[in-house]
mmCIF file of C-alpha atoms and ligand atoms in Angstrom:
data_model
loop_
_atom_site.group_PDB
_atom_site.id
_atom_site.type_symbol
_atom_site.label_atom_id
_atom_site.label_comp_id
_atom_site.label_asym_id
_atom_site.label_seq_id
_atom_site.Cartn_x
_atom_site.Cartn_y
_atom_site.Cartn_z
ATOM 1 C CA MET A 889 10.504 12.915 -16.392
ATOM 2 C CA ALA A 890 9.237 10.788 -19.369
ATOM 3 C CA ALA A 891 7.161 7.835 -18.531
ATOM 4 C CA HIS A 892 9.040 4.682 -19.011
ATOM 5 C CA THR A 893 7.770 2.503 -22.085
ATOM 6 C CA TYR A 894 6.367 -0.623 -21.298
ATOM 7 C CA THR A 895 5.583 -4.017 -22.714
ATOM 8 C CA ASP A 896 4.214 -7.365 -20.962
ATOM 9 C CA ASN A 897 7.690 -8.838 -21.895
ATOM 10 C CA ASP A 898 9.356 -6.690 -19.095
ATOM 11 C CA ILE A 899 7.894 -8.660 -16.368
ATOM 12 C CA TYR A 900 9.494 -12.092 -17.823
ATOM 13 C CA LEU A 901 12.573 -10.038 -18.510
ATOM 14 C CA ALA A 902 12.795 -8.962 -14.625
ATOM 15 C CA ALA A 903 11.643 -12.544 -13.481
ATOM 16 C CA ASP A 904 14.280 -14.173 -15.542
ATOM 17 C CA PHE A 905 17.148 -11.829 -14.131
ATOM 18 C CA LEU A 906 16.287 -12.518 -10.779
ATOM 19 C CA LYS A 907 15.705 -16.384 -11.030
ATOM 20 C CA ALA A 908 19.146 -16.524 -12.308
ATOM 21 C CA ASN A 909 20.652 -14.291 -9.769
ATOM 22 C CA VAL A 910 18.608 -15.199 -6.487
ATOM 23 C CA PRO A 911 20.030 -18.544 -4.578
ATOM 24 C CA ALA A 912 17.255 -21.223 -5.156
ATOM 25 C CA GLU A 913 16.647 -21.062 -1.431
ATOM 26 C CA LEU A 914 15.697 -17.374 -1.155
ATOM 27 C CA TYR A 915 13.079 -17.805 -3.934
ATOM 28 C CA PRO A 916 10.280 -16.076 -2.115
ATOM 29 C CA LYS A 917 7.042 -17.359 -0.792
ATOM 30 C CA VAL A 918 6.358 -14.148 0.939
ATOM 31 C CA GLY A 919 6.292 -10.664 -0.449
ATOM 32 C CA VAL A 920 6.432 -7.442 1.313
ATOM 33 C CA ILE A 921 5.963 -3.901 -0.289
ATOM 34 C CA CYS A 922 7.359 -1.086 1.919
ATOM 35 C CA GLY A 923 5.462 2.210 1.959
ATOM 36 C CA SER A 924 6.556 5.752 2.718
ATOM 37 C CA GLY A 925 8.871 5.591 5.703
ATOM 38 C CA LEU A 926 8.511 2.110 6.032
ATOM 39 C CA GLY A 927 11.507 0.682 4.302
ATOM 40 C CA GLY A 928 13.202 -0.566 7.682
ATOM 41 C CA LEU A 929 11.268 -3.554 7.165
ATOM 42 C CA ALA A 930 13.685 -4.877 5.070
ATOM 43 C CA GLY A 931 16.076 -4.819 7.969
ATOM 44 C CA SER A 932 14.229 -7.881 9.518
ATOM 45 C CA LEU A 933 15.591 -10.074 6.765
ATOM 46 C CA GLU A 934 18.516 -12.741 7.180
ATOM 47 C CA ASN A 935 20.799 -13.727 4.622
ATOM 48 C CA THR A 936 19.984 -11.208 2.302
ATOM 49 C CA VAL A 937 20.846 -10.595 -1.550
ATOM 50 C CA GLU A 938 19.567 -7.204 -2.941
ATOM 51 C CA PHE A 939 19.212 -5.715 -6.292
ATOM 52 C CA LYS A 940 18.572 -1.761 -6.828
ATOM 53 C CA TYR A 941 15.649 -1.418 -9.268
ATOM 54 C CA GLU A 942 18.133 -0.124 -12.007
ATOM 55 C CA GLU A 943 20.154 -3.189 -12.268
ATOM 56 C CA ILE A 944 17.009 -5.231 -12.986
ATOM 57 C CA PRO A 945 15.911 -5.347 -16.515
ATOM 58 C CA GLY A 946 12.369 -4.168 -17.241
ATOM 59 C CA PHE A 947 12.210 -2.637 -13.746
ATOM 60 C CA PRO A 948 10.968 0.932 -13.814
ATOM 61 C CA VAL A 949 12.774 3.178 -11.231
ATOM 62 C CA SER A 950 11.182 4.981 -8.460
ATOM 63 C CA THR A 951 11.378 8.839 -8.151
ATOM 64 C CA VAL A 952 9.971 10.003 -4.814
ATOM 65 C CA ALA A 953 12.051 11.162 -1.780
ATOM 66 C CA GLY A 954 12.008 8.549 1.092
ATOM 67 C CA HIS A 955 11.792 5.443 -1.534
ATOM 68 C CA ALA A 956 14.966 3.813 -1.791
ATOM 69 C CA GLY A 957 14.113 1.582 -5.008
ATOM 70 C CA LYS A 958 15.625 -1.812 -4.348
ATOM 71 C CA LEU A 959 14.509 -5.407 -3.776
ATOM 72 C CA VAL A 960 15.907 -7.398 -0.930
ATOM 73 C CA PHE A 961 15.249 -11.158 -0.645
ATOM 74 C CA GLY A 962 15.998 -13.065 2.471
ATOM 75 C CA LEU A 963 14.474 -15.024 5.379
ATOM 76 C CA ILE A 964 12.176 -14.011 7.965
ATOM 77 C CA SER A 965 11.973 -16.995 10.605
ATOM 78 C CA GLY A 966 13.395 -19.186 7.809
ATOM 79 C CA LYS A 967 10.877 -18.203 5.441
ATOM 80 C CA PRO A 968 12.168 -16.984 2.199
ATOM 81 C CA THR A 969 10.780 -13.482 1.660
ATOM 82 C CA VAL A 970 11.234 -10.656 -0.425
ATOM 83 C CA CYS A 971 10.676 -6.852 0.219
ATOM 84 C CA MET A 972 10.364 -4.154 -2.372
ATOM 85 C CA VAL A 973 12.003 -0.961 -0.691
ATOM 86 C CA GLY A 974 10.087 1.821 -2.678
ATOM 87 C CA ARG A 975 7.312 1.359 -4.914
ATOM 88 C CA PHE A 976 6.079 2.823 -8.028
ATOM 89 C CA HIS A 977 3.216 5.239 -8.282
ATOM 90 C CA PHE A 978 0.663 6.224 -10.927
ATOM 91 C CA TYR A 979 1.319 10.135 -10.176
ATOM 92 C CA GLU A 980 5.008 9.640 -11.058
ATOM 93 C CA GLY A 981 3.905 9.315 -14.684
ATOM 94 C CA HIS A 982 4.390 5.606 -14.772
ATOM 95 C CA LEU A 983 1.625 3.622 -16.663
ATOM 96 C CA LEU A 984 -0.372 1.854 -14.122
ATOM 97 C CA LYS A 985 0.815 -1.639 -15.476
ATOM 98 C CA LEU A 986 4.354 -0.464 -15.176
ATOM 99 C CA THR A 987 3.531 0.149 -11.158
ATOM 100 C CA VAL A 988 2.578 -3.075 -10.632
ATOM 101 C CA LEU A 989 5.107 -5.072 -12.594
ATOM 102 C CA PRO A 990 6.969 -6.279 -9.360
ATOM 103 C CA VAL A 991 3.789 -7.934 -8.117
ATOM 104 C CA ARG A 992 3.710 -10.120 -11.372
ATOM 105 C CA VAL A 993 7.351 -10.748 -10.960
ATOM 106 C CA MET A 994 7.074 -11.671 -7.405
ATOM 107 C CA SER A 995 4.280 -14.039 -8.449
ATOM 108 C CA LEU A 996 6.522 -15.717 -10.995
ATOM 109 C CA MET A 997 9.032 -16.223 -8.148
ATOM 110 C CA GLY A 998 6.542 -18.170 -6.155
ATOM 111 C CA VAL A 999 5.107 -15.352 -3.912
ATOM 112 C CA GLU A 1000 1.858 -16.505 -2.459
ATOM 113 C CA THR A 1001 1.197 -14.001 0.224
ATOM 114 C CA LEU A 1002 1.681 -10.405 -0.308
ATOM 115 C CA PHE A 1003 1.945 -7.819 2.383
ATOM 116 C CA VAL A 1004 1.393 -4.470 1.365
ATOM 117 C CA THR A 1005 2.154 -1.505 3.549
ATOM 118 C CA ASN A 1006 1.517 2.345 2.798
ATOM 119 C CA ALA A 1007 1.037 5.548 4.490
ATOM 120 C CA ALA A 1008 -2.359 7.088 4.617
ATOM 121 C CA GLY A 1009 -4.382 10.156 5.646
ATOM 122 C CA SER A 1010 -7.149 9.450 8.035
ATOM 123 C CA LEU A 1011 -10.677 10.426 6.760
ATOM 124 C CA ASN A 1012 -12.516 8.968 9.862
ATOM 125 C CA HIS A 1013 -10.782 11.169 12.622
ATOM 126 C CA GLU A 1014 -12.901 9.339 15.018
ATOM 127 C CA LYS A 1015 -11.572 6.051 14.511
ATOM 128 C CA CYS A 1016 -8.285 6.432 12.842
ATOM 129 C CA LYS A 1017 -5.786 8.528 14.633
ATOM 130 C CA VAL A 1018 -2.417 9.556 13.587
ATOM 131 C CA GLY A 1019 0.147 6.582 14.398
ATOM 132 C CA ASP A 1020 -2.419 4.079 14.228
ATOM 133 C CA ILE A 1021 -2.014 1.040 12.031
ATOM 134 C CA MET A 1022 -5.340 0.275 9.920
ATOM 135 C CA ILE A 1023 -5.639 -3.413 8.648
ATOM 136 C CA ILE A 1024 -7.166 -2.870 4.990
ATOM 137 C CA GLU A 1025 -10.422 -4.902 5.041
ATOM 138 C CA ASP A 1026 -11.675 -3.585 1.751
ATOM 139 C CA HIS A 1027 -10.792 -0.852 -0.870
ATOM 140 C CA ILE A 1028 -12.218 1.786 -2.960
ATOM 141 C CA ASN A 1029 -10.578 2.068 -6.453
ATOM 142 C CA ILE A 1030 -11.505 5.610 -7.352
ATOM 143 C CA PRO A 1031 -9.037 5.620 -10.565
ATOM 144 C CA GLY A 1032 -9.926 2.090 -11.389
ATOM 145 C CA MET A 1033 -13.805 2.885 -11.514
ATOM 146 C CA ALA A 1034 -13.025 5.592 -13.680
ATOM 147 C CA GLY A 1035 -10.991 3.797 -16.346
ATOM 148 C CA ASN A 1036 -7.518 3.286 -14.876
ATOM 149 C CA ASN A 1037 -7.719 -0.613 -13.599
ATOM 150 C CA PRO A 1038 -4.221 -2.127 -14.079
ATOM 151 C CA LEU A 1039 -5.852 -5.109 -15.766
ATOM 152 C CA ILE A 1040 -7.458 -3.039 -18.657
ATOM 153 C CA GLY A 1041 -6.028 -4.350 -21.991
ATOM 154 C CA ALA A 1042 -5.399 -7.833 -22.998
ATOM 155 C CA ASN A 1043 -5.766 -10.454 -20.407
ATOM 156 C CA LEU A 1044 -2.588 -12.071 -19.090
ATOM 157 C CA SER A 1045 -4.161 -15.707 -18.705
ATOM 158 C CA SER A 1046 -1.160 -17.574 -17.814
ATOM 159 C CA PHE A 1047 -1.775 -15.194 -14.335
ATOM 160 C CA GLY A 1048 -5.352 -15.203 -13.969
ATOM 161 C CA PRO A 1049 -8.759 -14.952 -15.448
ATOM 162 C CA ARG A 1050 -10.460 -11.873 -17.313
ATOM 163 C CA PHE A 1051 -12.488 -10.997 -14.687
ATOM 164 C CA PRO A 1052 -11.118 -11.864 -11.209
ATOM 165 C CA PRO A 1053 -13.232 -10.969 -8.001
ATOM 166 C CA VAL A 1054 -11.634 -8.799 -5.525
ATOM 167 C CA ASN A 1055 -14.388 -8.997 -2.806
ATOM 168 C CA ASP A 1056 -12.061 -11.630 -1.108
ATOM 169 C CA ALA A 1057 -8.872 -10.008 -1.659
ATOM 170 C CA TYR A 1058 -8.004 -9.305 1.870
ATOM 171 C CA PRO A 1059 -8.766 -12.640 3.372
ATOM 172 C CA ARG A 1060 -10.182 -12.868 6.999
ATOM 173 C CA GLU A 1061 -7.748 -15.501 7.831
ATOM 174 C CA LEU A 1062 -4.746 -13.449 7.343
ATOM 175 C CA ARG A 1063 -6.498 -10.056 8.987
ATOM 176 C CA SER A 1064 -7.306 -12.480 12.227
ATOM 177 C CA LEU A 1065 -3.626 -13.386 12.231
ATOM 178 C CA ALA A 1066 -2.690 -9.766 12.135
ATOM 179 C CA ILE A 1067 -4.799 -9.120 15.406
ATOM 180 C CA ARG A 1068 -3.445 -11.916 16.945
ATOM 181 C CA ALA A 1069 0.177 -10.937 15.985
ATOM 182 C CA ALA A 1070 -0.541 -7.431 17.621
ATOM 183 C CA ARG A 1071 -1.909 -8.688 20.684
ATOM 184 C CA GLU A 1072 1.243 -11.006 20.871
ATOM 185 C CA LEU A 1073 3.418 -7.637 20.671
ATOM 186 C CA ASP A 1074 1.343 -5.914 23.047
ATOM 187 C CA ILE A 1075 0.424 -2.923 20.051
ATOM 188 C CA ARG A 1076 -3.248 -4.003 19.739
ATOM 189 C CA GLN A 1077 -4.483 -0.562 21.013
ATOM 190 C CA TYR A 1078 -3.251 1.007 17.862
ATOM 191 C CA ILE A 1079 -4.710 -1.658 15.157
ATOM 192 C CA ARG A 1080 -7.972 -0.527 13.689
ATOM 193 C CA GLU A 1081 -9.456 -2.318 10.659
ATOM 194 C CA GLY A 1082 -11.288 -0.172 7.742
ATOM 195 C CA VAL A 1083 -11.604 0.624 4.136
ATOM 196 C CA TYR A 1084 -8.692 2.240 2.062
ATOM 197 C CA CYS A 1085 -9.394 4.683 -0.639
ATOM 198 C CA PHE A 1086 -7.180 4.980 -3.645
ATOM 199 C CA VAL A 1087 -6.913 8.341 -5.541
ATOM 200 C CA SER A 1088 -4.112 8.836 -8.121
ATOM 201 C CA GLY A 1089 -2.710 12.065 -6.354
ATOM 202 C CA PRO A 1090 -0.039 13.764 -6.244
ATOM 203 C CA SER A 1091 -2.015 16.654 -4.753
ATOM 204 C CA TYR A 1092 -3.693 15.814 -1.716
ATOM 205 C CA GLU A 1093 -7.655 15.988 -1.382
ATOM 206 C CA SER A 1094 -9.417 19.145 -0.984
ATOM 207 C CA PRO A 1095 -11.751 19.131 1.918
ATOM 208 C CA ALA A 1096 -15.284 18.665 -0.311
ATOM 209 C CA GLU A 1097 -13.200 15.411 -2.124
ATOM 210 C CA ALA A 1098 -12.284 14.073 1.521
ATOM 211 C CA ARG A 1099 -15.798 14.760 3.020
ATOM 212 C CA MET A 1100 -17.068 12.931 -0.402
ATOM 213 C CA MET A 1101 -14.758 9.884 0.366
ATOM 214 C CA ARG A 1102 -15.718 9.642 3.821
ATOM 215 C CA ALA A 1103 -19.407 9.770 3.002
ATOM 216 C CA LEU A 1104 -18.573 6.796 0.449
ATOM 217 C CA GLY A 1105 -17.149 4.692 3.158
ATOM 218 C CA GLY A 1106 -13.331 5.298 3.340
ATOM 219 C CA ASP A 1107 -11.671 5.354 6.501
ATOM 220 C CA VAL A 1108 -8.320 6.273 5.257
ATOM 221 C CA ILE A 1109 -7.152 7.284 1.585
ATOM 222 C CA GLY A 1110 -3.644 7.181 -0.355
ATOM 223 C CA MET A 1111 -1.960 7.266 -3.446
ATOM 224 C CA SER A 1112 -0.810 3.476 -3.866
ATOM 225 C CA THR A 1113 -1.623 -0.121 -2.958
ATOM 226 C CA VAL A 1114 -4.828 -0.874 -4.513
ATOM 227 C CA PRO A 1115 -3.506 -1.389 -8.087
ATOM 228 C CA GLU A 1116 -1.022 -4.075 -6.401
ATOM 229 C CA VAL A 1117 -3.581 -5.573 -4.691
ATOM 230 C CA VAL A 1118 -5.898 -6.011 -7.685
ATOM 231 C CA VAL A 1119 -2.820 -7.579 -9.736
ATOM 232 C CA ALA A 1120 -1.989 -9.477 -6.594
ATOM 233 C CA ARG A 1121 -5.569 -10.937 -6.424
ATOM 234 C CA HIS A 1122 -5.260 -11.572 -10.435
ATOM 235 C CA CYS A 1123 -2.239 -13.847 -9.722
ATOM 236 C CA GLY A 1124 -4.101 -15.639 -7.295
ATOM 237 C CA MET A 1125 -2.065 -14.424 -4.085
ATOM 238 C CA LYS A 1126 -3.154 -13.795 -0.776
ATOM 239 C CA VAL A 1127 -3.099 -10.212 0.410
ATOM 240 C CA LEU A 1128 -2.764 -8.458 3.959
ATOM 241 C CA GLY A 1129 -2.687 -4.768 3.747
ATOM 242 C CA PHE A 1130 -1.484 -2.096 6.218
ATOM 243 C CA SER A 1131 -2.095 1.426 6.577
ATOM 244 C CA LEU A 1132 0.125 3.821 8.911
ATOM 245 C CA VAL A 1133 -2.144 6.825 9.602
ATOM 246 C CA THR A 1134 0.285 9.764 9.059
ATOM 247 C CA ASN A 1135 -2.005 12.520 8.918
ATOM 248 C CA PHE A 1136 -5.667 13.834 9.581
ATOM 249 C CA VAL A 1137 -7.174 14.766 6.012
ATOM 250 C CA VAL A 1138 -8.769 18.260 6.164
ATOM 251 C CA THR A 1139 -12.200 17.462 5.812
ATOM 252 C CA ARG A 1140 -13.634 20.932 7.178
ATOM 253 C CA ARG A 1141 -17.333 20.798 8.479
ATOM 254 C CA GLU A 1142 -20.095 21.895 6.579
ATOM 255 C CA ARG A 1143 -21.461 25.493 7.524
ATOM 256 C CA THR A 1144 -23.954 25.837 10.509
ATOM 257 C CA ALA A 1145 -27.281 27.727 9.790
ATOM 258 C CA ASP A 1146 -25.799 30.999 11.680
ATOM 259 C CA GLU A 1147 -22.596 31.077 9.303
ATOM 260 C CA GLU A 1148 -25.119 30.658 6.221
ATOM 261 C CA SER A 1149 -27.125 33.662 7.811
ATOM 262 C CA PRO A 1150 -26.164 37.265 5.882
ATOM 263 C CA GLU A 1151 -25.402 38.697 9.349
ATOM 264 C CA PHE A 1152 -22.848 35.855 10.329
ATOM 265 C CA SER A 1153 -21.133 34.748 7.295
ATOM 266 C CA LEU A 1154 -17.809 33.816 8.188
ATOM 267 C CA PRO A 1155 -16.269 30.938 6.088
ATOM 268 C CA PRO A 1156 -15.742 27.894 8.414
ATOM 269 C CA GLU A 1157 -12.012 27.091 9.510
ATOM 270 C CA ASP A 1158 -10.234 24.035 8.545
ATOM 271 C CA ASN A 1159 -10.438 21.343 11.163
ATOM 272 C CA VAL A 1160 -7.015 20.046 10.980
ATOM 273 C CA GLU A 1161 -3.607 20.891 9.824
ATOM 274 C CA THR A 1162 -2.753 20.925 6.114
ATOM 275 C CA PRO A 1163 -1.046 17.496 5.154
ATOM 276 C CA ASN A 1164 2.714 17.589 3.956
ATOM 277 C CA HIS A 1165 5.256 14.705 2.989
ATOM 278 C CA GLU A 1166 7.479 15.255 5.707
ATOM 279 C CA GLU A 1167 5.046 14.581 8.395
ATOM 280 C CA VAL A 1168 4.025 11.609 6.504
ATOM 281 C CA LEU A 1169 7.788 10.363 6.571
ATOM 282 C CA ALA A 1170 8.100 11.235 10.156
ATOM 283 C CA VAL A 1171 5.030 9.385 11.201
ATOM 284 C CA GLY A 1172 6.616 6.507 9.121
ATOM 285 C CA ASN A 1173 9.844 6.571 10.909
ATOM 286 C CA MET A 1174 8.135 6.612 14.468
ATOM 287 C CA ARG A 1175 5.977 3.373 13.845
ATOM 288 C CA SER A 1176 8.204 1.583 11.332
ATOM 289 C CA ASN A 1177 9.837 -0.737 14.288
ATOM 290 C CA ASP A 1178 6.052 -1.705 15.386
ATOM 291 C CA MET A 1179 5.014 -2.439 11.732
ATOM 292 C CA GLN A 1180 8.408 -4.260 10.974
ATOM 293 C CA ASN A 1181 7.734 -6.259 14.065
ATOM 294 C CA LEU A 1182 4.130 -7.033 13.294
ATOM 295 C CA VAL A 1183 4.869 -8.235 9.645
ATOM 296 C CA LYS A 1184 7.677 -10.520 11.097
ATOM 297 C CA LYS A 1185 5.344 -11.864 13.829
ATOM 298 C CA ILE A 1186 2.816 -12.709 11.299
ATOM 299 C CA VAL A 1187 5.042 -14.441 8.938
ATOM 300 C CA GLU A 1188 6.443 -16.186 12.145
ATOM 301 C CA LEU A 1189 2.703 -17.338 12.989
ATOM 302 C CA MET A 1190 1.934 -18.177 9.138
HETATM 303 N N1 HPA B 2162 -3.886 11.687 1.373
HETATM 304 C C1 HPA B 2162 -3.440 11.035 0.333
HETATM 305 N N2 HPA B 2162 -2.368 10.361 0.337
HETATM 306 C C2 HPA B 2162 -1.891 10.242 1.206
HETATM 307 C C3 HPA B 2162 -2.113 10.931 2.708
HETATM 308 C C4 HPA B 2162 -3.496 11.793 2.512
HETATM 309 O O1 HPA B 2162 -3.710 12.801 3.287
HETATM 310 N N3 HPA B 2162 -1.434 10.908 3.775
HETATM 311 C C5 HPA B 2162 -0.536 10.164 3.179
HETATM 312 N N4 HPA B 2162 -0.549 9.812 1.890
#
C-alpha cells in the first residue's frame, strides 16, 4: 500500500467535517483509542453517531486485520466521548504525523482526557502476566529517540509549544483513579503499573532486543500508543494508558558457564512460545469486557 500523502491541513479538514456532522451535545470531552481486539469498548457508548474512516476527509484508512476503522461518538454515563475503533500504525507505512492525526482532531473537538489502550508483549515476565492490564506510568520511545518523533517539523503552535515535556504525560491522579475503579470492579488483581516501550514493528523483537529493552527498563513492548501520547501531551490533554498483556516476549536466557564450555555447547532453548497476531487478538477478546468496564467506571468516577 502506498503511504497516504499528508499535510497539516488534513487535521482541519477532518475536524471541520466532524464538527458539521456530529450533534453539538456529543462534542467529546473524553477520547478513547481502542487497541487490537479492544474495539468492543465502543459498545459502552449510548446515543451513538459513527463514521467510517473512509468517510472522513483527511483521515487515513487502517489496514490491519482486527482493526475495524471507525470513529464512534456517544455518551458514557452522560459524558460525551469518542472512541477510535482501529488506530494507525507506523508499520503500515503511514507517516508518523498521519498516525497521530486523530488525536489532533479530538483536541480540536474538545477532548481533554485521552484513554489509550493497546495489546503488548511482556518483557518483565515476573510482573506482567498474559491477561494482566498494565497502567502505563511512563514510556520509552525508541523510534522517537532515533529521529521518528511525531513532533518533528514545523511546530503547530496553535496546539502546543515547540518543546513539550512528557514527564507528566500520564498524570498520577488518573492512574490512581484507574486503581480505584479496578478495585470497585474487583479486577485489581490483574492490574499492574509499568513502563511501555514503543518500537516500530512489524517484526516482533529478537530475544537479544527484548533483553536490551528489559535492561533499559521496559516492562511491556508494543507498536503503538507513544506517538499518540506525545501528541496528546503537545495538545495539553491528560492521558491514561492501558496495555493488555497478550503474550510473553521471547527473551531467551544467557548461556551458563557449562553451556559455554567446549564439551557442552548446546544453544539455550527459547523460554516462551513464539508470539503471533492470533494470540494477541484472542487475549484481547478474552479481557475486552474487563477493559471496557474499567474505562467506563473511570469515566463515571471522573
Ligand atoms: N511485541 C511487540 N508488539 C506487540 C507484542 C510483542 O510481543 N505483542 C503485542 N504487540
